[in-house]
Amino acid sequence: MKTPIAELDGDEMTRILWKQIKDTVLSPFVELNTEYYDLGLPERDRTDDAVTLEAAKAIARLKVGVKCATITPNAARMTEYNLKAMYKSPNATLRAELDGTVFRAPIIVPGIKSYIPGWVKPITIARHAYGDIYKAVEYRVPGPGRAELVFTGADGAVERKTIFDFKGPGVIQGMHNRDDSITSFARSCFSYALAAKQDLWFSAKDTISKTYDEDFRSIFQKVYEEEYRTAFEEAGITYFYTLIDDAIARAVRSKGGFIWAMKNYDGDVISDMVSTAFGSLALMSSVLVSPDGCFEYEAAHGTVTRHYYRYLKGEKTSTNPIATLWAWTGALRKRGELDGSPDLCAFADRLEKAALDTVASGVMTGDMAALYDGKAETADSETFLKAIAEKLT
Ligand code: NAP
Ligand code: MG
């Protein structure tokens, strides 16, 4: 490893897995070169969350980061950890700092079947992470009256549109998005598709939303024509826009193997459907890609609190380390690509193969055993990782 990667440690069961993964399948095989940031809740509290911002800046500087799952504090965590403040979600801080888009893809494990049998290749969901209903202003209409959309320009010019003449009570909602945010989302999607060498779909509802969704459609088209068409043609991949209804029908009939970009709400709900169809939250990988080419890899699941409380009682848990392992292989492979270190990329490939071969030999964690099509032996996390290390050797 010529250049370090930013390593962001986390909380609870995934923090335990983090160390096991490093000790068992990484350090014995590769000279790890990382800049370590402890995003565990006690350290975030001690530093008033400054460590999270430092970690984000390290990812921006080093271009590659790998992150363990972290607790997003709520009222119960305030008491549990005796916190000074209810800190923001670390992922929100990282996303805001890197201006990134999150891509989520299932890890296809032979023997673990999708609920949609035709899906034999991963479908990666790219969800726009700014605006729409997540930043909407809502109003409960108490009774008869006119609802209007009013825009006051910086020059004082006023534009007005009637939303509805209410005869009785109802509700209204005002939402927005920004061209610069949509443009950077589009760039992240096109760059990711090129790096993954997969087709890119973008779907929205411009037939109904003729100004709002049309803005998304036309920005994607413009960015594609001006910045990416040539590269896509050279890579032999395609970009196409289609209505969200049509995209859903096509997706179900497809074999998978494409990137599907969506607006914020569509991505929120459809990613849950797609990930469930592929089997398990524990087999979902996630990467935050910034428009200027920084990559932060992590598992899509949380800190697996229920398993951690059992671990604290001295039990050996069968927590699935695959998504966290894939966060590491993703980061090491990207480091290898950026630094021109083919050995590092090859190591990442071998490690993934060793993990899949271990499952194929019938040794796996309990969650996978429950979904496995064949004879399976349930192993605790450490035993599973040791079996992977043996295959790797
Ligand atoms: P979770 O940690 O994803 O776990 C939910 C349940 O899913 C687990 O109890 C377990 O089910 C199953 N599961 C998830 N990952 C698994 C794995 N690797 N192996 C085996 N089973 C797995 O979600 P949560 O319990 O709602 O959240 C816990 C904490 O994680 C929260 O404090 C939350 O803030 C945080 N969180 C962080 C991130 C992130 O950092 N990206 C994302 C989401 C949540 P069974 O108990 O049935 O075995
Ligand atoms: Mg959701």
Short mmCIF file of C-alpha atoms and ligand atoms in Angstrom, two decimals:
data_model
loop_
_atom_site.label_atom_id
_atom_site.label_comp_id
_atom_site.label_asym_id
_atom_site.label_seq_id
_atom_site.Cartn_x
_atom_site.Cartn_y
_atom_site.Cartn_z
CA MET A 1 0.00 0.00 0.00
CA LYS A 2 1.74 3.13 -1.24
CA THR A 3 -0.82 5.61 0.08
CA PRO A 4 -2.79 5.10 3.30
CA ILE A 5 -6.56 4.79 3.41
CA ALA A 6 -8.66 6.50 6.08
CA GLU A 7 -9.84 3.88 8.56
CA LEU A 8 -12.95 4.84 10.56
CA ASP A 9 -13.63 2.52 13.49
CA GLY A 10 -17.14 2.29 14.94
CA ASP A 11 -19.36 0.80 17.61
CA GLU A 12 -20.73 -2.32 19.28
CA MET A 13 -20.74 -5.67 17.46
CA THR A 14 -19.29 -4.25 14.27
CA ARG A 15 -16.39 -2.78 16.28
CA ILE A 16 -15.69 -6.32 17.55
CA LEU A 17 -15.90 -7.67 13.98
CA TRP A 18 -13.63 -4.84 12.77
CA LYS A 19 -10.79 -6.02 15.00
CA GLN A 20 -11.41 -9.69 14.22
CA ILE A 21 -11.32 -8.98 10.48
CA LYS A 22 -8.06 -7.03 10.77
CA ASP A 23 -6.41 -9.64 13.00
CA THR A 24 -7.57 -12.69 11.08
CA VAL A 25 -7.80 -11.95 7.35
CA LEU A 26 -6.00 -8.63 6.75
CA SER A 27 -2.88 -8.06 8.88
CA PRO A 28 -1.41 -11.56 8.35
CA PHE A 29 -1.62 -11.12 4.55
CA VAL A 30 -1.14 -7.44 3.71
CA GLU A 31 0.95 -4.62 5.20
CA LEU A 32 -1.96 -2.37 6.08
CA ASN A 33 -1.31 1.32 5.69
CA THR A 34 -4.13 3.29 7.30
CA GLU A 35 -4.81 6.59 9.04
CA TYR A 36 -6.94 5.52 12.01
CA TYR A 37 -9.91 7.57 13.25
CA ASP A 38 -11.96 6.27 16.15
CA LEU A 39 -15.61 7.10 15.44
CA GLY A 40 -16.77 4.97 18.36
CA LEU A 41 -19.34 6.93 20.36
CA PRO A 42 -17.11 7.48 23.46
CA GLU A 43 -14.41 9.13 21.30
CA ARG A 44 -16.97 11.21 19.37
CA ASP A 45 -18.27 12.39 22.73
CA ARG A 46 -14.79 13.11 24.09
CA THR A 47 -13.89 15.23 21.04
CA ASP A 48 -17.32 16.91 20.73
CA ASP A 49 -17.63 15.03 17.42
CA ALA A 50 -14.54 16.78 15.97
CA VAL A 51 -13.10 13.34 15.14
CA THR A 52 -15.88 12.74 12.59
CA LEU A 53 -15.07 15.91 10.67
CA GLU A 54 -11.33 15.08 10.82
CA ALA A 55 -12.10 11.67 9.37
CA ALA A 56 -14.16 13.22 6.58
CA LYS A 57 -11.27 15.54 5.72
CA ALA A 58 -8.91 12.57 5.71
CA ILE A 59 -11.12 10.78 3.17
CA ALA A 60 -11.16 13.92 1.02
CA ARG A 61 -7.35 14.08 1.18
CA LEU A 62 -6.55 10.37 0.76
CA LYS A 63 -9.46 9.71 -1.67
CA VAL A 64 -10.29 6.34 -0.07
CA GLY A 65 -11.85 5.47 3.27
CA VAL A 66 -13.31 2.43 4.99
CA LYS A 67 -15.88 2.83 7.74
CA CYS A 68 -17.26 0.59 10.47
CA ALA A 69 -20.95 0.97 11.42
CA THR A 70 -21.57 3.60 14.08
CA ILE A 71 -24.33 4.45 16.52
CA THR A 72 -26.52 7.42 15.62
CA PRO A 73 -27.39 8.72 19.08
CA ASN A 74 -31.01 9.02 20.19
CA ALA A 75 -32.50 9.71 23.64
CA ALA A 76 -31.81 6.16 24.87
CA ARG A 77 -28.15 6.35 23.74
CA MET A 78 -27.73 9.69 25.56
CA THR A 79 -28.39 7.85 28.82
CA GLU A 80 -26.60 4.62 27.86
CA TYR A 81 -23.36 6.46 26.98
CA ASN A 82 -23.87 9.52 29.23
CA LEU A 83 -23.36 11.81 26.21
CA LYS A 84 -22.76 15.56 26.27
CA ALA A 85 -24.92 16.11 23.17
CA MET A 86 -27.11 14.22 20.70
CA TYR A 87 -24.54 14.18 17.90
CA LYS A 88 -25.56 14.08 14.24
CA SER A 89 -25.34 10.80 12.38
CA PRO A 90 -21.66 10.35 11.33
CA ASN A 91 -22.89 9.34 7.89
CA ALA A 92 -24.74 12.63 7.53
CA THR A 93 -21.56 14.52 8.51
CA LEU A 94 -19.48 12.55 5.99
CA ARG A 95 -22.07 13.01 3.24
CA ALA A 96 -22.31 16.74 3.87
CA GLU A 97 -18.51 17.16 3.87
CA LEU A 98 -17.88 15.03 0.78
CA ASP A 99 -21.08 16.08 -1.08
CA GLY A 100 -21.49 12.46 -1.99
CA THR A 101 -24.01 10.00 -3.32
CA VAL A 102 -24.51 6.63 -1.66
CA PHE A 103 -24.51 3.53 -3.87
CA ARG A 104 -25.84 0.31 -2.36
CA ALA A 105 -25.33 -3.09 -3.92
CA PRO A 106 -26.10 -6.60 -2.73
CA ILE A 107 -23.22 -9.07 -2.38
CA ILE A 108 -24.15 -12.10 -4.46
CA VAL A 109 -23.26 -15.26 -2.56
CA PRO A 110 -23.65 -18.52 -4.50
CA GLY A 111 -26.20 -20.74 -2.76
CA ILE A 112 -28.09 -17.79 -1.32
CA LYS A 113 -30.97 -17.21 -3.67
CA SER A 114 -32.74 -13.96 -4.40
CA TYR A 115 -36.49 -13.87 -3.84
CA ILE A 116 -36.62 -12.85 -7.51
CA PRO A 117 -34.93 -15.87 -9.13
CA GLY A 118 -34.04 -13.95 -12.31
CA TRP A 119 -31.80 -11.54 -10.39
CA VAL A 120 -28.45 -13.22 -10.75
CA LYS A 121 -26.34 -10.05 -10.85
CA PRO A 122 -26.40 -7.20 -8.33
CA ILE A 123 -28.63 -4.18 -8.81
CA THR A 124 -26.93 -1.08 -7.42
CA ILE A 125 -29.23 1.65 -6.15
CA ALA A 126 -28.05 5.26 -6.34
CA ARG A 127 -30.24 7.49 -4.22
CA HIS A 128 -30.12 11.27 -4.44
CA ALA A 129 -29.56 12.42 -0.87
CA TYR A 130 -30.75 16.02 -0.99
CA GLY A 131 -34.12 17.77 -0.87
CA ASP A 132 -37.65 16.84 -2.03
CA ILE A 133 -39.93 15.68 0.79
CA TYR A 134 -36.93 15.39 3.15
CA LYS A 135 -36.62 19.18 3.20
CA ALA A 136 -40.28 20.01 2.58
CA VAL A 137 -42.40 22.59 4.36
CA GLU A 138 -45.86 21.34 5.19
CA TYR A 139 -49.02 23.10 6.20
CA ARG A 140 -52.33 21.84 7.53
CA VAL A 141 -55.09 23.85 5.84
CA PRO A 142 -57.69 24.63 8.51
CA GLY A 143 -60.58 25.56 6.21
CA PRO A 144 -61.66 27.32 3.01
CA GLY A 145 -59.11 29.57 1.31
CA ARG A 146 -56.59 29.80 -1.52
CA ALA A 147 -53.18 28.10 -1.39
CA GLU A 148 -50.55 29.80 -3.55
CA LEU A 149 -46.97 29.19 -4.60
CA VAL A 150 -45.06 32.49 -4.32
CA PHE A 151 -41.49 33.14 -5.44
CA THR A 152 -39.83 36.45 -4.64
CA GLY A 153 -36.74 36.97 -6.78
CA ALA A 154 -33.61 38.59 -5.37
CA ASP A 155 -34.60 41.63 -7.48
CA GLY A 156 -37.99 41.75 -5.75
CA ALA A 157 -40.00 40.41 -8.72
CA VAL A 158 -42.86 38.21 -7.54
CA GLU A 159 -44.21 35.10 -9.26
CA ARG A 160 -47.47 33.58 -8.06
CA LYS A 161 -49.35 30.37 -8.88
CA THR A 162 -52.53 29.04 -7.41
CA ILE A 163 -52.07 25.57 -5.93
CA PHE A 164 -55.70 25.02 -4.98
CA ASP A 165 -58.84 26.84 -3.92
CA PHE A 166 -59.82 24.96 -0.78
CA LYS A 167 -63.54 24.65 0.04
CA GLY A 168 -62.68 22.89 3.31
CA PRO A 169 -59.70 21.60 5.34
CA GLY A 170 -56.78 19.75 3.76
CA VAL A 171 -52.96 19.72 3.51
CA ILE A 172 -50.27 21.33 1.38
CA GLN A 173 -46.56 20.70 0.97
CA GLY A 174 -43.79 22.83 -0.51
CA MET A 175 -40.60 21.13 -1.61
CA HIS A 176 -37.54 22.05 -3.59
CA ASN A 177 -34.34 20.88 -5.16
CA ARG A 178 -31.26 22.63 -6.53
CA ASP A 179 -29.72 22.32 -9.98
CA ASP A 180 -26.21 22.14 -8.51
CA SER A 181 -27.17 19.24 -6.23
CA ILE A 182 -28.87 17.35 -9.07
CA THR A 183 -25.84 17.99 -11.31
CA SER A 184 -23.37 16.59 -8.78
CA PHE A 185 -25.69 13.61 -8.21
CA ALA A 186 -25.73 12.99 -11.98
CA ARG A 187 -21.91 13.21 -12.17
CA SER A 188 -21.49 10.77 -9.27
CA CYS A 189 -23.82 8.31 -11.02
CA PHE A 190 -22.09 8.55 -14.41
CA SER A 191 -18.62 8.21 -12.79
CA TYR A 192 -19.73 5.23 -10.74
CA ALA A 193 -21.26 3.49 -13.77
CA LEU A 194 -18.03 4.01 -15.73
CA ALA A 195 -15.91 2.64 -12.87
CA ALA A 196 -18.25 -0.36 -12.47
CA LYS A 197 -18.63 -0.77 -16.28
CA GLN A 198 -22.38 -1.20 -15.87
CA ASP A 199 -25.36 0.45 -17.58
CA LEU A 200 -26.97 3.38 -15.80
CA TRP A 201 -30.73 3.83 -15.54
CA PHE A 202 -32.35 6.95 -14.21
CA SER A 203 -36.06 6.96 -13.51
CA ALA A 204 -38.51 9.64 -12.38
CA LYS A 205 -42.04 10.76 -13.22
CA ASP A 206 -41.65 13.63 -15.70
CA THR A 207 -44.96 12.86 -17.43
CA ILE A 208 -46.81 14.04 -14.32
CA SER A 209 -44.21 16.36 -12.80
CA LYS A 210 -43.53 18.36 -15.95
CA THR A 211 -41.26 20.96 -14.35
CA TYR A 212 -39.83 19.33 -11.21
CA ASP A 213 -39.00 15.82 -12.41
CA GLU A 214 -38.34 17.22 -15.90
CA ASP A 215 -35.52 19.27 -14.32
CA PHE A 216 -33.89 16.05 -13.07
CA ARG A 217 -34.37 14.34 -16.45
CA SER A 218 -32.92 17.20 -18.47
CA ILE A 219 -29.94 17.77 -16.15
CA PHE A 220 -29.01 14.07 -16.37
CA GLN A 221 -29.34 14.23 -20.18
CA LYS A 222 -27.22 17.39 -20.42
CA VAL A 223 -24.45 16.05 -18.14
CA TYR A 224 -24.47 12.81 -20.13
CA GLU A 225 -24.21 14.48 -23.54
CA GLU A 226 -21.59 17.03 -22.51
CA GLU A 227 -19.36 15.02 -20.21
CA TYR A 228 -19.88 11.27 -20.44
CA ARG A 229 -21.35 10.06 -23.77
CA THR A 230 -17.97 9.39 -25.39
CA ALA A 231 -16.60 7.53 -22.37
CA PHE A 232 -19.79 5.45 -22.10
CA GLU A 233 -19.60 4.48 -25.77
CA GLU A 234 -15.94 3.55 -25.43
CA ALA A 235 -16.73 1.43 -22.35
CA GLY A 236 -19.64 -0.24 -24.20
CA ILE A 237 -22.19 0.76 -21.58
CA THR A 238 -25.42 2.74 -21.95
CA TYR A 239 -27.33 5.42 -20.12
CA PHE A 240 -31.06 5.64 -20.40
CA TYR A 241 -33.89 7.50 -18.79
CA THR A 242 -37.26 5.89 -18.33
CA LEU A 243 -40.41 6.48 -16.31
CA ILE A 244 -40.23 4.98 -12.84
CA ASP A 245 -43.21 2.68 -13.53
CA ASP A 246 -41.49 1.31 -16.59
CA ALA A 247 -38.17 0.99 -14.74
CA ILE A 248 -39.78 -1.15 -12.03
CA ALA A 249 -41.33 -3.49 -14.60
CA ARG A 250 -38.03 -3.76 -16.49
CA ALA A 251 -36.02 -4.28 -13.28
CA VAL A 252 -38.17 -7.22 -12.18
CA ARG A 253 -37.76 -8.85 -15.62
CA SER A 254 -34.00 -8.16 -15.74
CA LYS A 255 -31.04 -10.32 -14.70
CA GLY A 256 -29.63 -7.41 -12.66
CA GLY A 257 -26.16 -6.05 -13.27
CA PHE A 258 -26.96 -2.33 -13.62
CA ILE A 259 -26.97 0.91 -11.66
CA TRP A 260 -30.38 2.40 -10.95
CA ALA A 261 -30.40 6.08 -10.02
CA MET A 262 -33.43 7.56 -8.31
CA LYS A 263 -34.75 10.64 -6.61
CA ASN A 264 -34.56 10.79 -2.83
CA TYR A 265 -37.94 9.26 -1.91
CA ASP A 266 -37.93 6.65 -4.68
CA GLY A 267 -34.46 5.57 -3.58
CA ASP A 268 -35.55 5.38 0.05
CA VAL A 269 -38.41 2.96 -0.58
CA ILE A 270 -37.18 1.03 -3.61
CA SER A 271 -33.77 0.31 -2.06
CA ASP A 272 -35.53 -1.49 0.79
CA MET A 273 -37.49 -3.59 -1.71
CA VAL A 274 -34.39 -4.41 -3.76
CA SER A 275 -32.22 -5.26 -0.75
CA THR A 276 -34.90 -7.48 0.79
CA ALA A 277 -35.40 -9.28 -2.51
CA PHE A 278 -31.67 -10.05 -2.59
CA GLY A 279 -31.89 -11.72 0.79
CA SER A 280 -30.28 -9.97 3.72
CA LEU A 281 -29.20 -6.63 5.13
CA ALA A 282 -26.05 -8.40 6.24
CA LEU A 283 -25.15 -8.91 2.56
CA MET A 284 -25.49 -5.34 1.39
CA SER A 285 -22.50 -3.14 0.65
CA SER A 286 -22.50 0.61 0.49
CA VAL A 287 -20.13 3.22 -0.92
CA LEU A 288 -20.26 6.99 -0.72
CA VAL A 289 -18.86 8.55 -3.91
CA SER A 290 -18.14 12.25 -4.13
CA PRO A 291 -18.35 14.11 -7.47
CA ASP A 292 -14.58 14.74 -7.32
CA GLY A 293 -13.80 11.06 -6.93
CA CYS A 294 -13.50 10.20 -3.22
CA PHE A 295 -14.74 6.78 -2.10
CA GLU A 296 -15.87 5.74 1.35
CA TYR A 297 -16.82 2.07 1.76
CA GLU A 298 -18.98 0.55 4.47
CA ALA A 299 -21.53 -2.15 5.26
CA ALA A 300 -25.16 -1.08 4.84
CA HIS A 301 -26.24 -2.58 8.17
CA GLY A 302 -25.91 -1.00 11.61
CA THR A 303 -23.91 -1.94 14.69
CA VAL A 304 -26.02 -5.10 15.34
CA THR A 305 -26.85 -4.06 18.89
CA ARG A 306 -28.83 -7.19 19.79
CA HIS A 307 -25.81 -9.40 19.05
CA TYR A 308 -23.50 -7.03 20.98
CA TYR A 309 -25.54 -7.31 24.17
CA ARG A 310 -25.28 -11.11 23.89
CA TYR A 311 -21.52 -10.77 23.27
CA LEU A 312 -21.20 -8.66 26.43
CA LYS A 313 -22.76 -11.54 28.38
CA GLY A 314 -19.93 -13.75 27.14
CA GLU A 315 -21.77 -15.48 24.30
CA LYS A 316 -20.06 -16.19 20.97
CA THR A 317 -22.26 -14.59 18.32
CA SER A 318 -22.76 -15.63 14.74
CA THR A 319 -22.75 -12.11 13.29
CA ASN A 320 -22.16 -11.96 9.55
CA PRO A 321 -18.87 -10.14 8.78
CA ILE A 322 -19.27 -10.28 4.96
CA ALA A 323 -20.57 -6.73 4.34
CA THR A 324 -17.82 -5.29 6.58
CA LEU A 325 -15.26 -7.49 4.84
CA TRP A 326 -16.49 -6.19 1.46
CA ALA A 327 -16.06 -2.63 2.74
CA TRP A 328 -12.37 -3.45 3.28
CA THR A 329 -11.93 -5.23 -0.06
CA GLY A 330 -13.69 -2.36 -1.83
CA ALA A 331 -11.37 0.19 -0.23
CA LEU A 332 -8.20 -1.86 -0.81
CA ARG A 333 -9.12 -2.52 -4.46
CA LYS A 334 -9.84 1.18 -5.04
CA ARG A 335 -6.52 2.12 -3.36
CA GLY A 336 -4.79 -0.36 -5.66
CA GLU A 337 -6.50 1.08 -8.74
CA LEU A 338 -5.68 4.68 -7.83
CA ASP A 339 -2.05 3.90 -6.91
CA GLY A 340 -1.38 1.45 -9.72
CA SER A 341 -0.81 -1.46 -7.31
CA PRO A 342 -2.22 -4.55 -9.04
CA ASP A 343 -1.08 -6.79 -6.16
CA LEU A 344 -3.38 -4.96 -3.78
CA CYS A 345 -6.34 -5.35 -6.18
CA ALA A 346 -5.52 -9.03 -6.57
CA PHE A 347 -5.45 -9.46 -2.80
CA ALA A 348 -8.93 -7.92 -2.53
CA ASP A 349 -10.19 -10.33 -5.21
CA ARG A 350 -8.60 -13.32 -3.44
CA LEU A 351 -10.06 -12.35 -0.09
CA GLU A 352 -13.57 -12.11 -1.55
CA LYS A 353 -13.11 -15.43 -3.31
CA ALA A 354 -11.89 -17.07 -0.10
CA ALA A 355 -15.00 -15.82 1.72
CA LEU A 356 -17.35 -17.08 -1.01
CA ASP A 357 -15.49 -20.41 -1.17
CA THR A 358 -15.88 -20.77 2.59
CA VAL A 359 -19.65 -20.35 2.26
CA ALA A 360 -19.65 -22.75 -0.70
CA SER A 361 -17.93 -25.33 1.53
CA GLY A 362 -20.96 -25.09 3.85
CA VAL A 363 -19.40 -22.99 6.64
CA MET A 364 -21.24 -19.72 7.32
CA THR A 365 -22.92 -17.50 9.90
CA GLY A 366 -26.43 -18.26 11.11
CA ASP A 367 -28.23 -15.63 9.03
CA MET A 368 -26.77 -17.10 5.82
CA ALA A 369 -27.37 -20.68 6.93
CA ALA A 370 -31.07 -19.80 7.24
CA LEU A 371 -31.16 -18.68 3.58
CA TYR A 372 -28.74 -21.27 2.21
CA ASP A 373 -29.80 -23.73 -0.44
CA GLY A 374 -27.86 -26.77 0.77
CA LYS A 375 -26.26 -28.28 3.85
CA ALA A 376 -24.88 -25.58 6.11
CA GLU A 377 -22.82 -25.56 9.28
CA THR A 378 -23.42 -22.48 11.45
CA ALA A 379 -20.20 -20.94 12.68
CA ASP A 380 -19.63 -18.05 15.05
CA SER A 381 -18.04 -14.96 13.46
CA GLU A 382 -14.50 -15.78 14.57
CA THR A 383 -14.64 -19.39 13.39
CA PHE A 384 -16.03 -18.23 10.04
CA LEU A 385 -13.21 -15.67 9.67
CA LYS A 386 -10.59 -18.29 10.60
CA ALA A 387 -12.01 -20.60 7.92
CA ILE A 388 -11.67 -17.76 5.40
CA ALA A 389 -8.06 -17.18 6.49
CA GLU A 390 -7.33 -20.88 5.96
CA LYS A 391 -8.73 -20.73 2.41
CA LEU A 392 -6.70 -17.60 1.79
CA THR A 393 -3.52 -19.32 2.95
P1 NAP B 1 -28.75 -3.30 12.55
O1 NAP B 1 -27.55 -3.06 13.35
O2 NAP B 1 -28.57 -3.30 11.08
O3 NAP B 1 -29.39 -4.69 13.00
C1 NAP B 1 -30.73 -5.04 12.83
C2 NAP B 1 -30.90 -6.55 12.84
O4 NAP B 1 -30.54 -7.03 11.53
C3 NAP B 1 -29.98 -7.29 13.80
O5 NAP B 1 -30.51 -7.36 15.10
C4 NAP B 1 -29.86 -8.64 13.12
O6 NAP B 1 -31.03 -9.42 13.29
C5 NAP B 1 -29.80 -8.24 11.65
N1 NAP B 1 -28.42 -7.98 11.20
C6 NAP B 1 -27.91 -6.79 10.76
N2 NAP B 1 -26.64 -6.93 10.41
C7 NAP B 1 -26.31 -8.23 10.63
C8 NAP B 1 -25.12 -8.99 10.49
N3 NAP B 1 -23.99 -8.43 10.02
N4 NAP B 1 -25.15 -10.29 10.83
C9 NAP B 1 -26.25 -10.87 11.29
N5 NAP B 1 -27.43 -10.20 11.45
C10 NAP B 1 -27.45 -8.89 11.14
O7 NAP B 1 -29.87 -2.20 12.87
P2 NAP B 1 -30.40 -1.62 14.28
O8 NAP B 1 -30.34 -2.66 15.32
O9 NAP B 1 -31.66 -0.97 13.94
O10 NAP B 1 -29.37 -0.48 14.63
C11 NAP B 1 -28.30 -0.62 15.58
C12 NAP B 1 -27.47 0.64 15.60
O11 NAP B 1 -26.84 0.80 14.35
C13 NAP B 1 -28.24 1.91 15.87
O12 NAP B 1 -27.62 2.61 16.94
C14 NAP B 1 -28.15 2.71 14.59
O13 NAP B 1 -28.00 4.09 14.85
C15 NAP B 1 -26.91 2.16 13.93
N6 NAP B 1 -26.91 2.18 12.47
C16 NAP B 1 -25.76 2.57 11.85
C17 NAP B 1 -25.64 2.54 10.47
C18 NAP B 1 -24.34 2.97 9.86
O14 NAP B 1 -23.39 3.27 10.55
N7 NAP B 1 -24.24 2.99 8.55
C19 NAP B 1 -26.70 2.08 9.70
C20 NAP B 1 -27.87 1.67 10.34
C21 NAP B 1 -27.95 1.70 11.72
P3 NAP B 1 -31.21 -10.53 14.43
O15 NAP B 1 -31.10 -9.82 15.74
O16 NAP B 1 -32.58 -11.04 14.15
O17 NAP B 1 -30.14 -11.56 14.27
MG MG B 2 -36.04 3.32 3.64
#
